[in-house]
Structures are given as C-alpha cells and as structure tokens.
PDB file of C-alpha atoms and ligand atoms in Angstrom:
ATOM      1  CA  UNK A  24     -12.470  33.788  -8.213  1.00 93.00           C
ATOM      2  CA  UNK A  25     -13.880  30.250  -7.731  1.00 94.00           C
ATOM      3  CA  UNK A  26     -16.785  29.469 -10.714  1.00 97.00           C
ATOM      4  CA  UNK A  27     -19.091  26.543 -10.388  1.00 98.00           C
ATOM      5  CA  UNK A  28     -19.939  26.324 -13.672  1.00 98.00           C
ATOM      6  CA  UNK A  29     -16.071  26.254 -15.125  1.00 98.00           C
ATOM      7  CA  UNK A  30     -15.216  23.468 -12.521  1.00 98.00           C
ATOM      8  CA  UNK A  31     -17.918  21.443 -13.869  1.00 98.00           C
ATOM      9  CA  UNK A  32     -17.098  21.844 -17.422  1.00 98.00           C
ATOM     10  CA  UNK A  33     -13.574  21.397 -16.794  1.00 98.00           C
ATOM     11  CA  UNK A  34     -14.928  17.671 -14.849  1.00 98.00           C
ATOM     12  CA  UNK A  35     -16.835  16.580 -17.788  1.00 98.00           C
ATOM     13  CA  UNK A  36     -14.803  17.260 -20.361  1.00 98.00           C
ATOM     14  CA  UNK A  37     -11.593  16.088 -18.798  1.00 98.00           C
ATOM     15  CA  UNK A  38     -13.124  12.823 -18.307  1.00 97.00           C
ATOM     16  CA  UNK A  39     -14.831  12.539 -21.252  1.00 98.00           C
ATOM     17  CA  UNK A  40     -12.143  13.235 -23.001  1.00 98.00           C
ATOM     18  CA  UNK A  41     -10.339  11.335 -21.309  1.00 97.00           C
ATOM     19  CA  UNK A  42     -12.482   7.826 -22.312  1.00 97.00           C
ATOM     20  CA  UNK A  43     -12.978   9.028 -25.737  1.00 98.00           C
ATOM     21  CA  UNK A  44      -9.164   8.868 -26.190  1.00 97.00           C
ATOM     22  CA  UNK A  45      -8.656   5.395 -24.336  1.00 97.00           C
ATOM     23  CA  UNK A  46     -11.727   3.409 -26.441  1.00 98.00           C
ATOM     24  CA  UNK A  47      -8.916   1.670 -28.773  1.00 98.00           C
ATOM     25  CA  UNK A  48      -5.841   0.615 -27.111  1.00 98.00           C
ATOM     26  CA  UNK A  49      -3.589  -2.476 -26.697  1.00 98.00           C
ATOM     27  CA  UNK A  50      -4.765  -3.430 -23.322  1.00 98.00           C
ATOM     28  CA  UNK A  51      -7.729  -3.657 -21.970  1.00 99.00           C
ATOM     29  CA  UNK A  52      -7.951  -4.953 -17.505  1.00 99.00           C
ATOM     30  CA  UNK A  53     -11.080  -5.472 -16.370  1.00 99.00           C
ATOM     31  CA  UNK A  54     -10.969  -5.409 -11.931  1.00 99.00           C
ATOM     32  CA  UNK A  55      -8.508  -3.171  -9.749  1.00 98.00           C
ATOM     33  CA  UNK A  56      -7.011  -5.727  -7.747  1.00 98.00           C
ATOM     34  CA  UNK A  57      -3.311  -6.485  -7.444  1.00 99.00           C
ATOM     35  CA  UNK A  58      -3.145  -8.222  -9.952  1.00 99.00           C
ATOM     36  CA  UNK A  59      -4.727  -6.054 -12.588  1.00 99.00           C
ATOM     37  CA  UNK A  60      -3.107  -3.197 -11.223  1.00 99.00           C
ATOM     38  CA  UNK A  61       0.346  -4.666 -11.596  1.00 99.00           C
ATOM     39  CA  UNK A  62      -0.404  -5.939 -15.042  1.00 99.00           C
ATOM     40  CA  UNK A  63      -1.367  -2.596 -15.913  1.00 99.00           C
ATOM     41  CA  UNK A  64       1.553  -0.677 -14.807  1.00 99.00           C
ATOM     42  CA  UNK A  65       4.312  -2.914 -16.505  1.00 98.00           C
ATOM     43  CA  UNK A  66       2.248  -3.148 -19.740  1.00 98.00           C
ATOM     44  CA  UNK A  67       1.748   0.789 -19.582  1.00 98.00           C
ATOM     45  CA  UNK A  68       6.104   0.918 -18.762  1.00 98.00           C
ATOM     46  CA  UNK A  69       6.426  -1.102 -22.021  1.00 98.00           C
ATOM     47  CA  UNK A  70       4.744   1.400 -23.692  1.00 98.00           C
ATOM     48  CA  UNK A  71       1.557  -0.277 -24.396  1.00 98.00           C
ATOM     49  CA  UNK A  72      -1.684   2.210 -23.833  1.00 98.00           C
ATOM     50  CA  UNK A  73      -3.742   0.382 -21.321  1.00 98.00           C
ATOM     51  CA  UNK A  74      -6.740   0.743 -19.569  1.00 98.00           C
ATOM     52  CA  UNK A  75      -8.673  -0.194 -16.343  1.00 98.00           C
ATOM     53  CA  UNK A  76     -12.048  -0.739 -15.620  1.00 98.00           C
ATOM     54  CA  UNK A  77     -12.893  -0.643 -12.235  1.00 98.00           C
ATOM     55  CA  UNK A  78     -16.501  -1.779 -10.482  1.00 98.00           C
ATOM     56  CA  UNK A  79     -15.987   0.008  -7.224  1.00 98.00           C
ATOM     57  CA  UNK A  80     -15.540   3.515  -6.157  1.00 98.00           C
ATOM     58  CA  UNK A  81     -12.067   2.447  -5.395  1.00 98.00           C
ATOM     59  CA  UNK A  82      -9.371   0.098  -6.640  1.00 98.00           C
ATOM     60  CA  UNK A  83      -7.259  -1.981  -4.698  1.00 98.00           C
ATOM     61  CA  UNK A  84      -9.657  -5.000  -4.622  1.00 98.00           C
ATOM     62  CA  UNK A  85      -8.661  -7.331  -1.709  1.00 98.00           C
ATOM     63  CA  UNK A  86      -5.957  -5.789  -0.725  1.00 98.00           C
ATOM     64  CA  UNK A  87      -7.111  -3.325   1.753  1.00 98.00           C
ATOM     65  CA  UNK A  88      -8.241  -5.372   4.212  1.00 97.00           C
ATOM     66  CA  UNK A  89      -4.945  -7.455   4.675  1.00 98.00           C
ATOM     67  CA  UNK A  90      -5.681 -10.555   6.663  1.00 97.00           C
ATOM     68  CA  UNK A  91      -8.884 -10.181   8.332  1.00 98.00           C
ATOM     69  CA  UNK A  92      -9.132  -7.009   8.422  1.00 98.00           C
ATOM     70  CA  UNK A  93      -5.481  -6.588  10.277  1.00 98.00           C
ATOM     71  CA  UNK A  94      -3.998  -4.111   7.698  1.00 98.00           C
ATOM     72  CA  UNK A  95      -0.758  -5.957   6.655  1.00 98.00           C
ATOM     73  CA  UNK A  96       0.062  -8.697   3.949  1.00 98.00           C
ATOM     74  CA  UNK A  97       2.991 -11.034   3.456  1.00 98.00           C
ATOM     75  CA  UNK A  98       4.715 -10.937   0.484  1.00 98.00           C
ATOM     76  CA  UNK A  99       7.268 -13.967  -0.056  1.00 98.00           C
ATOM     77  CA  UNK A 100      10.710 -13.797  -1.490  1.00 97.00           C
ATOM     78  CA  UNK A 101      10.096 -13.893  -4.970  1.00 98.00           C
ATOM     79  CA  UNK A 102       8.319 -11.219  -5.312  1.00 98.00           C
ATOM     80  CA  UNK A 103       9.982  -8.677  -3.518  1.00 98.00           C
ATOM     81  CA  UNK A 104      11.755  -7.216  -6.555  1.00 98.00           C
ATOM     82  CA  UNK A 105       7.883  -5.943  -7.452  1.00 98.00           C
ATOM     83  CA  UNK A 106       7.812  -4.498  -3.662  1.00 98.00           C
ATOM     84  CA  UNK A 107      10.848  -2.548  -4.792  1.00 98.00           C
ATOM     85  CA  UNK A 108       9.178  -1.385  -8.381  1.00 98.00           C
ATOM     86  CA  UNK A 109       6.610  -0.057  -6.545  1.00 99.00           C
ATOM     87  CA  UNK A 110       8.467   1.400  -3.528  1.00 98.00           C
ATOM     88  CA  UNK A 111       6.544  -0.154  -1.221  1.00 98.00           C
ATOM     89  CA  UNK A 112       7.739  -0.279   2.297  1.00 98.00           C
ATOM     90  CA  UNK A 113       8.581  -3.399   4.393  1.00 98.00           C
ATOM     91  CA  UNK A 114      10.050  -5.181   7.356  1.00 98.00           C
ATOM     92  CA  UNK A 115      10.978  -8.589   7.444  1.00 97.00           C
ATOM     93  CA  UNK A 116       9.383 -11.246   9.844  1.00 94.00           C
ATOM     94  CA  UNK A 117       9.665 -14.867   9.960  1.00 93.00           C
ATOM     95  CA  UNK A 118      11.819 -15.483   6.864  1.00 94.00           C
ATOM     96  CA  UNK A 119       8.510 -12.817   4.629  1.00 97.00           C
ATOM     97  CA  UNK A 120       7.718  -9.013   3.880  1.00 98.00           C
ATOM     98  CA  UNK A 121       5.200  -7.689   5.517  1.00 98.00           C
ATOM     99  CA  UNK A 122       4.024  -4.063   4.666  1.00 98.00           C
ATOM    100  CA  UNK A 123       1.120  -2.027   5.241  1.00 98.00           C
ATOM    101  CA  UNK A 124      -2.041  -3.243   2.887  1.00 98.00           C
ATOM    102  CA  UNK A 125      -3.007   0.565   2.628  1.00 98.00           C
ATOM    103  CA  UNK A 126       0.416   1.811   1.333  1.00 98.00           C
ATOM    104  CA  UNK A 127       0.762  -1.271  -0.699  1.00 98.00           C
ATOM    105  CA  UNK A 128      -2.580  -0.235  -2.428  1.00 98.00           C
ATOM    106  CA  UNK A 129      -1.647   3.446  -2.625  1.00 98.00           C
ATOM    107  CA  UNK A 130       1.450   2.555  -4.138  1.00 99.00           C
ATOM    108  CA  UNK A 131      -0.150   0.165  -6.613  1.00 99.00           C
ATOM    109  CA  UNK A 132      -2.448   2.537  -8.015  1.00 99.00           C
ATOM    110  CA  UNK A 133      -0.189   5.592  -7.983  1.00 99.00           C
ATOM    111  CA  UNK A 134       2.408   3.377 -10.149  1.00 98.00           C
ATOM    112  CA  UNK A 135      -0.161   2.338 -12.186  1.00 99.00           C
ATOM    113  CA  UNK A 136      -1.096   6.204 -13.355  1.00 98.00           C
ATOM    114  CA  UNK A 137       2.369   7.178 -13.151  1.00 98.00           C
ATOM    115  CA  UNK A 138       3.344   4.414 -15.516  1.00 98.00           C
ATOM    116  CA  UNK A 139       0.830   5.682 -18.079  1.00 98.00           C
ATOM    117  CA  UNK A 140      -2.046   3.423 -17.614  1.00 98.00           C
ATOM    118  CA  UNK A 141      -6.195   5.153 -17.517  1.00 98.00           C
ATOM    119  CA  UNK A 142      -7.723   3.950 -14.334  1.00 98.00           C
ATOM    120  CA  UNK A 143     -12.212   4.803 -14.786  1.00 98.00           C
ATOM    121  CA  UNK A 144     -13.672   3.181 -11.616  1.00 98.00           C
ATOM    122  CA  UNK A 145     -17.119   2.372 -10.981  1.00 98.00           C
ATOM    123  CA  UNK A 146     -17.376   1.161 -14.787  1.00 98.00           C
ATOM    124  CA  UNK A 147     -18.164  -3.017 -14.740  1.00 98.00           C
ATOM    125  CA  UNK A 148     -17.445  -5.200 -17.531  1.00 98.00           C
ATOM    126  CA  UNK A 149     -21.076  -6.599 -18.312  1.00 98.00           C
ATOM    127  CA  UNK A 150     -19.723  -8.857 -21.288  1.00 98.00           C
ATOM    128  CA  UNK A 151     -17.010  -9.121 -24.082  1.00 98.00           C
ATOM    129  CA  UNK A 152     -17.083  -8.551 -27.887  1.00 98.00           C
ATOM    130  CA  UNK A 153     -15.697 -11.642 -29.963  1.00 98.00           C
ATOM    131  CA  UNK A 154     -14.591 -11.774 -33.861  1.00 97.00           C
ATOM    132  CA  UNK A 155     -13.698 -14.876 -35.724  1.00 96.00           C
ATOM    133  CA  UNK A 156     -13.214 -16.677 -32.133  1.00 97.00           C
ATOM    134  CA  UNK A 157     -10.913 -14.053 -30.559  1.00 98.00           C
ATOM    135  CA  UNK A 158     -11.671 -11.456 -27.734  1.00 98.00           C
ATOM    136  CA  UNK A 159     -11.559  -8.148 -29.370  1.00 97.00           C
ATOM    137  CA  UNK A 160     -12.522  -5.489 -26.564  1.00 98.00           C
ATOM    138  CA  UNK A 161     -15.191  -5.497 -23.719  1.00 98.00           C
ATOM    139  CA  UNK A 162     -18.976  -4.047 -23.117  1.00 98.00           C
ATOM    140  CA  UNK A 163     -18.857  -1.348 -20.155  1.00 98.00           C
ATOM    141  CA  UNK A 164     -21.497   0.165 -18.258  1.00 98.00           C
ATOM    142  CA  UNK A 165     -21.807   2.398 -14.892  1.00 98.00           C
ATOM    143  CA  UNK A 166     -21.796   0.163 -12.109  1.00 98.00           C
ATOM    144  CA  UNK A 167     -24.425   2.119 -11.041  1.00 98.00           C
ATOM    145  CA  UNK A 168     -27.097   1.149 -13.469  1.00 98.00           C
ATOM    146  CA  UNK A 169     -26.719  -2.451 -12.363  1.00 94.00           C
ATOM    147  CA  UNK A 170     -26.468  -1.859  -9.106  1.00 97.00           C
ATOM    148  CA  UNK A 171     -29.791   0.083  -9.627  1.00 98.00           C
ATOM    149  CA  UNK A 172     -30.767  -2.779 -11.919  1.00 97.00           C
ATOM    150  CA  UNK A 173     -31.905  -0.204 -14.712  1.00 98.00           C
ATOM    151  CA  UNK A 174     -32.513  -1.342 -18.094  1.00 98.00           C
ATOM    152  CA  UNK A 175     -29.711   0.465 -20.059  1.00 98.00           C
ATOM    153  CA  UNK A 176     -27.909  -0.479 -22.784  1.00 98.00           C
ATOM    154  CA  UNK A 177     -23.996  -0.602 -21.994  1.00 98.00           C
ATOM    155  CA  UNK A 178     -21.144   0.937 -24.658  1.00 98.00           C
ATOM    156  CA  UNK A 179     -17.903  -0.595 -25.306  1.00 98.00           C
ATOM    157  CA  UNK A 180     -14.348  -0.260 -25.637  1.00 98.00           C
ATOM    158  CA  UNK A 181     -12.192  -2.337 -27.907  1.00 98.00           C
ATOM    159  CA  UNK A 182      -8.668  -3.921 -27.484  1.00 98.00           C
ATOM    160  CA  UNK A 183      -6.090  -6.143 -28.819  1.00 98.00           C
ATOM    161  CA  UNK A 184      -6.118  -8.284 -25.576  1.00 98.00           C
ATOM    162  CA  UNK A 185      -8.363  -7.918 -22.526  1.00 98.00           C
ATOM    163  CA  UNK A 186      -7.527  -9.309 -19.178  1.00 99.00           C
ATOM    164  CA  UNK A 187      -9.290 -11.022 -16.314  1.00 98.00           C
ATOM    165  CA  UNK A 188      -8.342  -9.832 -13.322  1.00 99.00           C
ATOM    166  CA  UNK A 189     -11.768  -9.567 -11.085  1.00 99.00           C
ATOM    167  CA  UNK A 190     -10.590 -12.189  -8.788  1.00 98.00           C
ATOM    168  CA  UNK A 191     -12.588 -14.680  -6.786  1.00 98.00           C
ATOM    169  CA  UNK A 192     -15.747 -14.584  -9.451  1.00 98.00           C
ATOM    170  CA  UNK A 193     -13.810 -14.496 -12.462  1.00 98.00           C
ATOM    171  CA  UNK A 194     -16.740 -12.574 -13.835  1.00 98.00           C
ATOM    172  CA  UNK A 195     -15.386 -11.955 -17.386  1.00 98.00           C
ATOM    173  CA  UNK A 196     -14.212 -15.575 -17.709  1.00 98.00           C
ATOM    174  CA  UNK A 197     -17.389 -16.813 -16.596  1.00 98.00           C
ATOM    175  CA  UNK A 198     -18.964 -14.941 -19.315  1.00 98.00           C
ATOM    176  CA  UNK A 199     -17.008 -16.238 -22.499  1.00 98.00           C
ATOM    177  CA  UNK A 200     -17.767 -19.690 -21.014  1.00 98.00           C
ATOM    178  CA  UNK A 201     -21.297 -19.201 -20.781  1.00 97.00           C
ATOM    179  CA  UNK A 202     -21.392 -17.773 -24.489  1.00 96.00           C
ATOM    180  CA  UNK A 203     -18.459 -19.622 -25.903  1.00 96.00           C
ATOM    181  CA  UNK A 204     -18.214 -22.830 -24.214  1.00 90.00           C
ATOM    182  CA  UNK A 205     -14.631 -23.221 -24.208  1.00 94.00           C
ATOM    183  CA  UNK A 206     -11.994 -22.006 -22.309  1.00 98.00           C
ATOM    184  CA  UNK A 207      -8.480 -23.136 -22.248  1.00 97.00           C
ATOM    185  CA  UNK A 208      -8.745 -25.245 -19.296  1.00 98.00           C
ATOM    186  CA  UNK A 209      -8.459 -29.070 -18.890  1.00 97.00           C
ATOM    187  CA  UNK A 210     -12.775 -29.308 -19.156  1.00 96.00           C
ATOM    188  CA  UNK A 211     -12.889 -26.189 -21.477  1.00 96.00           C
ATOM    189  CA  UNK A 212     -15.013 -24.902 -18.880  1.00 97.00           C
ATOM    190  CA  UNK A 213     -13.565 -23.273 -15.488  1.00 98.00           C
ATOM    191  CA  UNK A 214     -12.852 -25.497 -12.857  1.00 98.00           C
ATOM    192  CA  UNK A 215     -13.107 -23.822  -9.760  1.00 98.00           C
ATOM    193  CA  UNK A 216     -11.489 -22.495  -6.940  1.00 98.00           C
ATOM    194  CA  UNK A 217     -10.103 -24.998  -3.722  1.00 98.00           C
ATOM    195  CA  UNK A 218      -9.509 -24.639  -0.192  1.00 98.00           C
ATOM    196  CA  UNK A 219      -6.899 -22.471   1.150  1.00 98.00           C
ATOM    197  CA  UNK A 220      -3.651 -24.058   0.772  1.00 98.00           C
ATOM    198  CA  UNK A 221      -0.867 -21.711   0.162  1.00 98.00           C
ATOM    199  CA  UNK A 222       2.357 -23.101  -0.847  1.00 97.00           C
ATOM    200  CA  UNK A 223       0.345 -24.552  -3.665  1.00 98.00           C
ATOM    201  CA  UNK A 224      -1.553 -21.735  -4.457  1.00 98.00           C
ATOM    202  CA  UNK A 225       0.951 -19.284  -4.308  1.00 98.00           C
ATOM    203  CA  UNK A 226       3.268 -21.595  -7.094  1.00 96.00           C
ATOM    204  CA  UNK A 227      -0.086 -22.487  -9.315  1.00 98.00           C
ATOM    205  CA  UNK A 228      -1.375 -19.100  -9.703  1.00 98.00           C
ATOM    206  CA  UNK A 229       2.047 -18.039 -11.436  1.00 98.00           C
ATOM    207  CA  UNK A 230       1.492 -21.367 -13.776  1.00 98.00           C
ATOM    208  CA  UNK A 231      -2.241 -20.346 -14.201  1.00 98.00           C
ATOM    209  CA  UNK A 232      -1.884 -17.301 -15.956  1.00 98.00           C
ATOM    210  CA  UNK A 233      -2.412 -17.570 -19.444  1.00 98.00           C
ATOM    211  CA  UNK A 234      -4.380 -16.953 -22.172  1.00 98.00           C
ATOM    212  CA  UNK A 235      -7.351 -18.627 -21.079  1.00 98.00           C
ATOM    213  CA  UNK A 236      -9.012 -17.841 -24.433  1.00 98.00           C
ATOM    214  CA  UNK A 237      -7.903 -16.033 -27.541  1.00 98.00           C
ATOM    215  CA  UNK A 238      -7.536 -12.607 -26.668  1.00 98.00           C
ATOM    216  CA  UNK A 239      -8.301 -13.038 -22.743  1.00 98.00           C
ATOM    217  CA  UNK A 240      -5.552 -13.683 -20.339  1.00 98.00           C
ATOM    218  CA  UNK A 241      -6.355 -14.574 -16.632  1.00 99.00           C
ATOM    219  CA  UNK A 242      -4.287 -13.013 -13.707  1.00 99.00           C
ATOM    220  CA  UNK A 243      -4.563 -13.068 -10.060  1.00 98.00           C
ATOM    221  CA  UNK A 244      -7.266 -15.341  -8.129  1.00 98.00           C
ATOM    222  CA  UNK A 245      -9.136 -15.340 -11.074  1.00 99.00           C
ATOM    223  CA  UNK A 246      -6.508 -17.791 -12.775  1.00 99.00           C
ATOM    224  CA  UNK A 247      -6.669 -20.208  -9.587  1.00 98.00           C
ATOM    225  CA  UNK A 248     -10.076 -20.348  -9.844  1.00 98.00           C
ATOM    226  CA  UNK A 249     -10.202 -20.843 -13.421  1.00 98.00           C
ATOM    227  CA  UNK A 250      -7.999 -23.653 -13.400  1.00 98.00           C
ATOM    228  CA  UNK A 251      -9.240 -25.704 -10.243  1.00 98.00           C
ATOM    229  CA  UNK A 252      -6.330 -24.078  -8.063  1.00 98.00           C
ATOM    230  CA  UNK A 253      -6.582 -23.329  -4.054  1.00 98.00           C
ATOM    231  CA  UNK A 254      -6.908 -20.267  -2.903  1.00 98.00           C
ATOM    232  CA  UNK A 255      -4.191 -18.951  -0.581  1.00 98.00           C
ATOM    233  CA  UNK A 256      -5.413 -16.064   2.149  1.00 97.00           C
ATOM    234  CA  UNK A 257      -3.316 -12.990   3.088  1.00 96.00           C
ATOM    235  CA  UNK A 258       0.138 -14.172   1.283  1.00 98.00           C
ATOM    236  CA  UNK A 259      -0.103 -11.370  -1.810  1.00 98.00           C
ATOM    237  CA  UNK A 260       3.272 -12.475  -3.484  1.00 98.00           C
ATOM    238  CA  UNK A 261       1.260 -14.363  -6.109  1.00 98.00           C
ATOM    239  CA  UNK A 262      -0.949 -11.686  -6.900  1.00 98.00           C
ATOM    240  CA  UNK A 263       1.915  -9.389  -8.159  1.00 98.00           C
ATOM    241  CA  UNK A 264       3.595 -12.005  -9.559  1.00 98.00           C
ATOM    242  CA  UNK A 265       0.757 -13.244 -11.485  1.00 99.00           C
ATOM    243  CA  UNK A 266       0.258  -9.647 -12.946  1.00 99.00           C
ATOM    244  CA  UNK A 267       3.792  -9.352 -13.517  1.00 99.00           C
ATOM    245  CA  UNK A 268       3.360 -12.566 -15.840  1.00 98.00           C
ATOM    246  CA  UNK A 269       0.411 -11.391 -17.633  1.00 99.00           C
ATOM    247  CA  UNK A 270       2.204  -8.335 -19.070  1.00 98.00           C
ATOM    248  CA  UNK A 271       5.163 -10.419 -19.778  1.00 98.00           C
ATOM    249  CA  UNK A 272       3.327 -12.712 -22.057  1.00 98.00           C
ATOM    250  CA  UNK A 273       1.413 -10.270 -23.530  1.00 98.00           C
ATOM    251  CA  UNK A 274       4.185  -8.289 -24.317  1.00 98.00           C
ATOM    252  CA  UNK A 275       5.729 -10.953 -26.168  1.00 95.00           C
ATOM    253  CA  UNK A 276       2.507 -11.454 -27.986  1.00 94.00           C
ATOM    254  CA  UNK A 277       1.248  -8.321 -29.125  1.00 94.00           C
TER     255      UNK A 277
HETATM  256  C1  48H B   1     -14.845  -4.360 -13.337  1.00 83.92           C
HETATM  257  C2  48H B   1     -14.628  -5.764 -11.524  1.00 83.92           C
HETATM  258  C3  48H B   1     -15.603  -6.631 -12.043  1.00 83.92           C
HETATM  259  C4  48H B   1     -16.195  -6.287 -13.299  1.00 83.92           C
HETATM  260  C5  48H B   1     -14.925  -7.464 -10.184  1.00 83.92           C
HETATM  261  O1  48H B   1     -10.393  -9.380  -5.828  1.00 83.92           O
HETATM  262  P1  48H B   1      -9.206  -8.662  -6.310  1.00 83.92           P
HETATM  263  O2  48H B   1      -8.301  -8.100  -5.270  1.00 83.92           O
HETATM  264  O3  48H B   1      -8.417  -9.640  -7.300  1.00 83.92           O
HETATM  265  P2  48H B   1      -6.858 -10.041  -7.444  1.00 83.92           P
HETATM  266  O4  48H B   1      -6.849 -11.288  -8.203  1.00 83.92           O
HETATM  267  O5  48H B   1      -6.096  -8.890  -7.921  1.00 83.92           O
HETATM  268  O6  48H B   1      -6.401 -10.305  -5.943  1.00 83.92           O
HETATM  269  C6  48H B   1      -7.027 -11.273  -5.186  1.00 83.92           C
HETATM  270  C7  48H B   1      -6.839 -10.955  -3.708  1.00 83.92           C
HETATM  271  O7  48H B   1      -7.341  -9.677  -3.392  1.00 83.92           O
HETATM  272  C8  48H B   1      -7.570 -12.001  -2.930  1.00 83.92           C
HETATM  273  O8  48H B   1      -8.799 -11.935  -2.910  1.00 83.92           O
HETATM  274  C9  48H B   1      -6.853 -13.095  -2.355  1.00 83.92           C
HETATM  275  C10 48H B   1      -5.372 -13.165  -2.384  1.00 83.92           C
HETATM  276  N1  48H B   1      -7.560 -14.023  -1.779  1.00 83.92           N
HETATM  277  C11 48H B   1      -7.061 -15.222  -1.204  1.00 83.92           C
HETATM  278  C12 48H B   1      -8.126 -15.907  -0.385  1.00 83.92           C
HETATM  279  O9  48H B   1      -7.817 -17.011   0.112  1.00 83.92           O
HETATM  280  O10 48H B   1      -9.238 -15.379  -0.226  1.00 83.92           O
HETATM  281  O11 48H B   1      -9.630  -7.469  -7.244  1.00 83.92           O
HETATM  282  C13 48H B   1     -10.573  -7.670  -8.253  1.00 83.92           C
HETATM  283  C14 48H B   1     -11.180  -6.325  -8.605  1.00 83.92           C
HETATM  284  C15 48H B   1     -12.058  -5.776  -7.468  1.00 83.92           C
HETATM  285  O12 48H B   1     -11.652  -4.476  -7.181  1.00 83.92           O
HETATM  286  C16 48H B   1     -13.463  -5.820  -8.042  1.00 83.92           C
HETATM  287  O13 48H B   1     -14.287  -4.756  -7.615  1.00 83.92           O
HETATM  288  C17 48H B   1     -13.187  -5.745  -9.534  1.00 83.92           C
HETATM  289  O14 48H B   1     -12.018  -6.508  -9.721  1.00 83.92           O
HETATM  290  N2  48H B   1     -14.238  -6.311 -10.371  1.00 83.92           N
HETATM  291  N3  48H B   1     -14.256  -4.641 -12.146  1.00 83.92           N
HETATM  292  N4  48H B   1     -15.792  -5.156 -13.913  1.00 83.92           N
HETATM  293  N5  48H B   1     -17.137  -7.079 -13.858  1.00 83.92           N
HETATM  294  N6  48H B   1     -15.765  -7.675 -11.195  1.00 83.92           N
END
C-alpha cells in the first residue's frame, strides 16, 4: 500500500535530518562545479565530513554544456589520473581526453556522495561568518527566497575551512572582500579574470588555489579570477586539478 502522508514524512525528516547532522563539519564547499565537486570527494575519501551547498536545482556547474553547448570536454594529460578516480570514460584525440560532459558530471557527483560528502542544492551562500579574522562557517538560505527577492533572514552552518568554488563570480570571495578588505592577493582585493588563453590558464589556476583568506580556500575559475588569471574555455583538466589541490592543502592543514 502506497501512503502519501508516510512518503512525506519520510522526505522531511530524512532531509532535515540530514542538515541538522551536517551543520558542524570540517569542510564546508560552497558551488557544484568541478571543482567543488572534486574537492569534495577527496576531502570526504580522507575522511573529513564535508558538505556542499549548491544554488541550482542541479550540480555540475559548467560542465554540462561542454564547449558551446557540444557535449564533450578535453581533459589534458595531467589530469587524467582524476578521469580514472572517477571512472569516467574517454577516447583520445589530438594528443587530449575527451569524454562526454554529461557522464563526466554524473560521475562527479555520484563520487562525490559515494565518497561520503552531503550534497543540499538549491541552498546559496548569501555571506560568511568570521572570528578573530578567520572564516569560521557560511550563512545559507533557499535560493529560492532570493530568487523571489523575499525578505528572510538566512541560517548558517559552521566549518573549520570553507571553500570557494562558485566559479566565474567568485561570489563568496567577493563577499569577504567587500566586508574584510583583504584578500590574499597581490592588491588584497581580487584582481579579475582575463581573456581566454589556455596554456596559461590551465597552469595558473593549479598555482591559484590557495587560501585566499584565513579559513577560505579558492578552487576552480574562481581562483583565476581571483588572482588576475585568464580564463581557459572547454579544456576542464584544471578544474579537477584545482579541486584536487584544494583538498590536498587542506588536508595538510586541518
Ligand atoms: C552556492 C553557488 C553560488 C552560491 C554559484 O561555474 P562552475 O562550473 O565552477 P568551476 O570553477 O567548478 O568550473 C568552472 C567551469 O565550469 C567553467 O566555467 C570554465 C572552465 N570556464 C572557462 C571559460 O573560459 O569560460 O560551478 C560553480 C557552481 C555552479 O553550479 C553555481 O550554480 C554555484 O557554483 N554557485 N552555489 N552558493 N553563492 N554561486
């Protein structure tokens, strides 16, 4: 017998639950992309308790559109170990991988929750929480309300580290400059992304993630941008890379 009314407790409670339980952890990733979501899953495999905050309905960020909306991204050498992690499928083509951008995603976030890590999507960072000069956790609310631009106050969740991983508008690093001032960058404010050139982007945004201010590490595009680095187009080897970095230095850190 199928009963409404027990499905929808079952929903609620689950996820309640399920965010009640995840509102202290080790890691916090705000954005979805590749880069968070790799982050994620090798912090989560080192047995850190990590969650992910999502804006949109679904996660995957940039990736699902491949180049143009041609489903397929390039991955260069280096980071085809990842590919592998992930079990992501691939031919090879003019000296790169190229895969599927729709697998690649699927198998991104599937890793990600088999790892161990709490995915909530359509849940924006709005803003951070900061004691004696060190991010400490992050201020949530249903994407939703500010889509619907209601006047709500947001909750939080709180963190040893957090990381920036929305991408292109680096929202959460734009926010602890506004209120801070000073980020670890060469202006102490964020420099801004460049035109597309790839080699260099591809190299930089590996060099660019780091812990841009006490407690907040930047992955992904977010860390080009950050740092005054071009952006690079359909070539994702430096997103996973980048995310594989972030969990490597915060591993050794926390
Ligand atoms: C919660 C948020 C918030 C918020 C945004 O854009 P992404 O795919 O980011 P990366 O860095 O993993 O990958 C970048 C890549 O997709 C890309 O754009 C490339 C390679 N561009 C090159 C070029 O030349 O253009 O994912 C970021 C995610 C998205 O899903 C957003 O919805 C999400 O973050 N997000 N989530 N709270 N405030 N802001």
């Amino acid at each position: 017998m199928i009963e409404e009314i027990k499905i929808t407790r079952s929903i609620i409670k689950n996820a309640v639950d399920e965010l009640l339980d995840n509102l202290d952890v080790d890691v916090i990733v705000g954005g979805g992309g590749p880069a968070g979501l790799v982050a994620a899953t090798y912090l989560a495999k080192k047995g850190k308790s990590v969650v992910l905050f999502e804006r949109k309905l679904s996660l995957g960020g940039g990736m699902w559109g491949g180049g143009m909306m041609f489903p397929k991204i390039v991955v260069q050498h280096e980071a085809k170990e990842i590919l592998d992690d992930f079990k992501i499928n691939y031919t090879q083509e003019e000296g790169y991988y190229v895969a599927s951008s729709i697998e690649a995603v699927g198998k991104l976030v599937a890793g990600c929750a088999d790892a161990g890590c709490k995915m909530f999507n359509c849940i924006s960072v709005e803003d951070v929480m900061i004691r004696e000069g060190r991010v400490n956790g992050v201020v949530i609310n249903w994407t939703s309300v500010e889509t619907a631009g209601l006047h709500v106050d947001p909750v939080t969740a709180k963190s040893k580290v957090v990381i920036e991983a929305t991408g292109h508008p680096l929202e959460i690093c734009k926010i602890v400059e506004k209120k801070t001032g000073r980020l670890n960058t060469k202006t102490g404010k964020i420099i801004g992304e460049r035109s597309m050139w790839a080699e260099k982007a591809e190299s930089e945004v590996v060099e660019n993630t780091k812990e841009i201010y006490p407690g907040l590490y930047v992955c992904g595009m977010a860390a080009n941008a950050a740092y005054g680095a071009p952006r690079m187009g359909p070539v994702f080897g430096g997103m996973l890379l980048s995310g594989r970095r972030a969990a490597q230095k915060i591993d050794e850190n926390i």
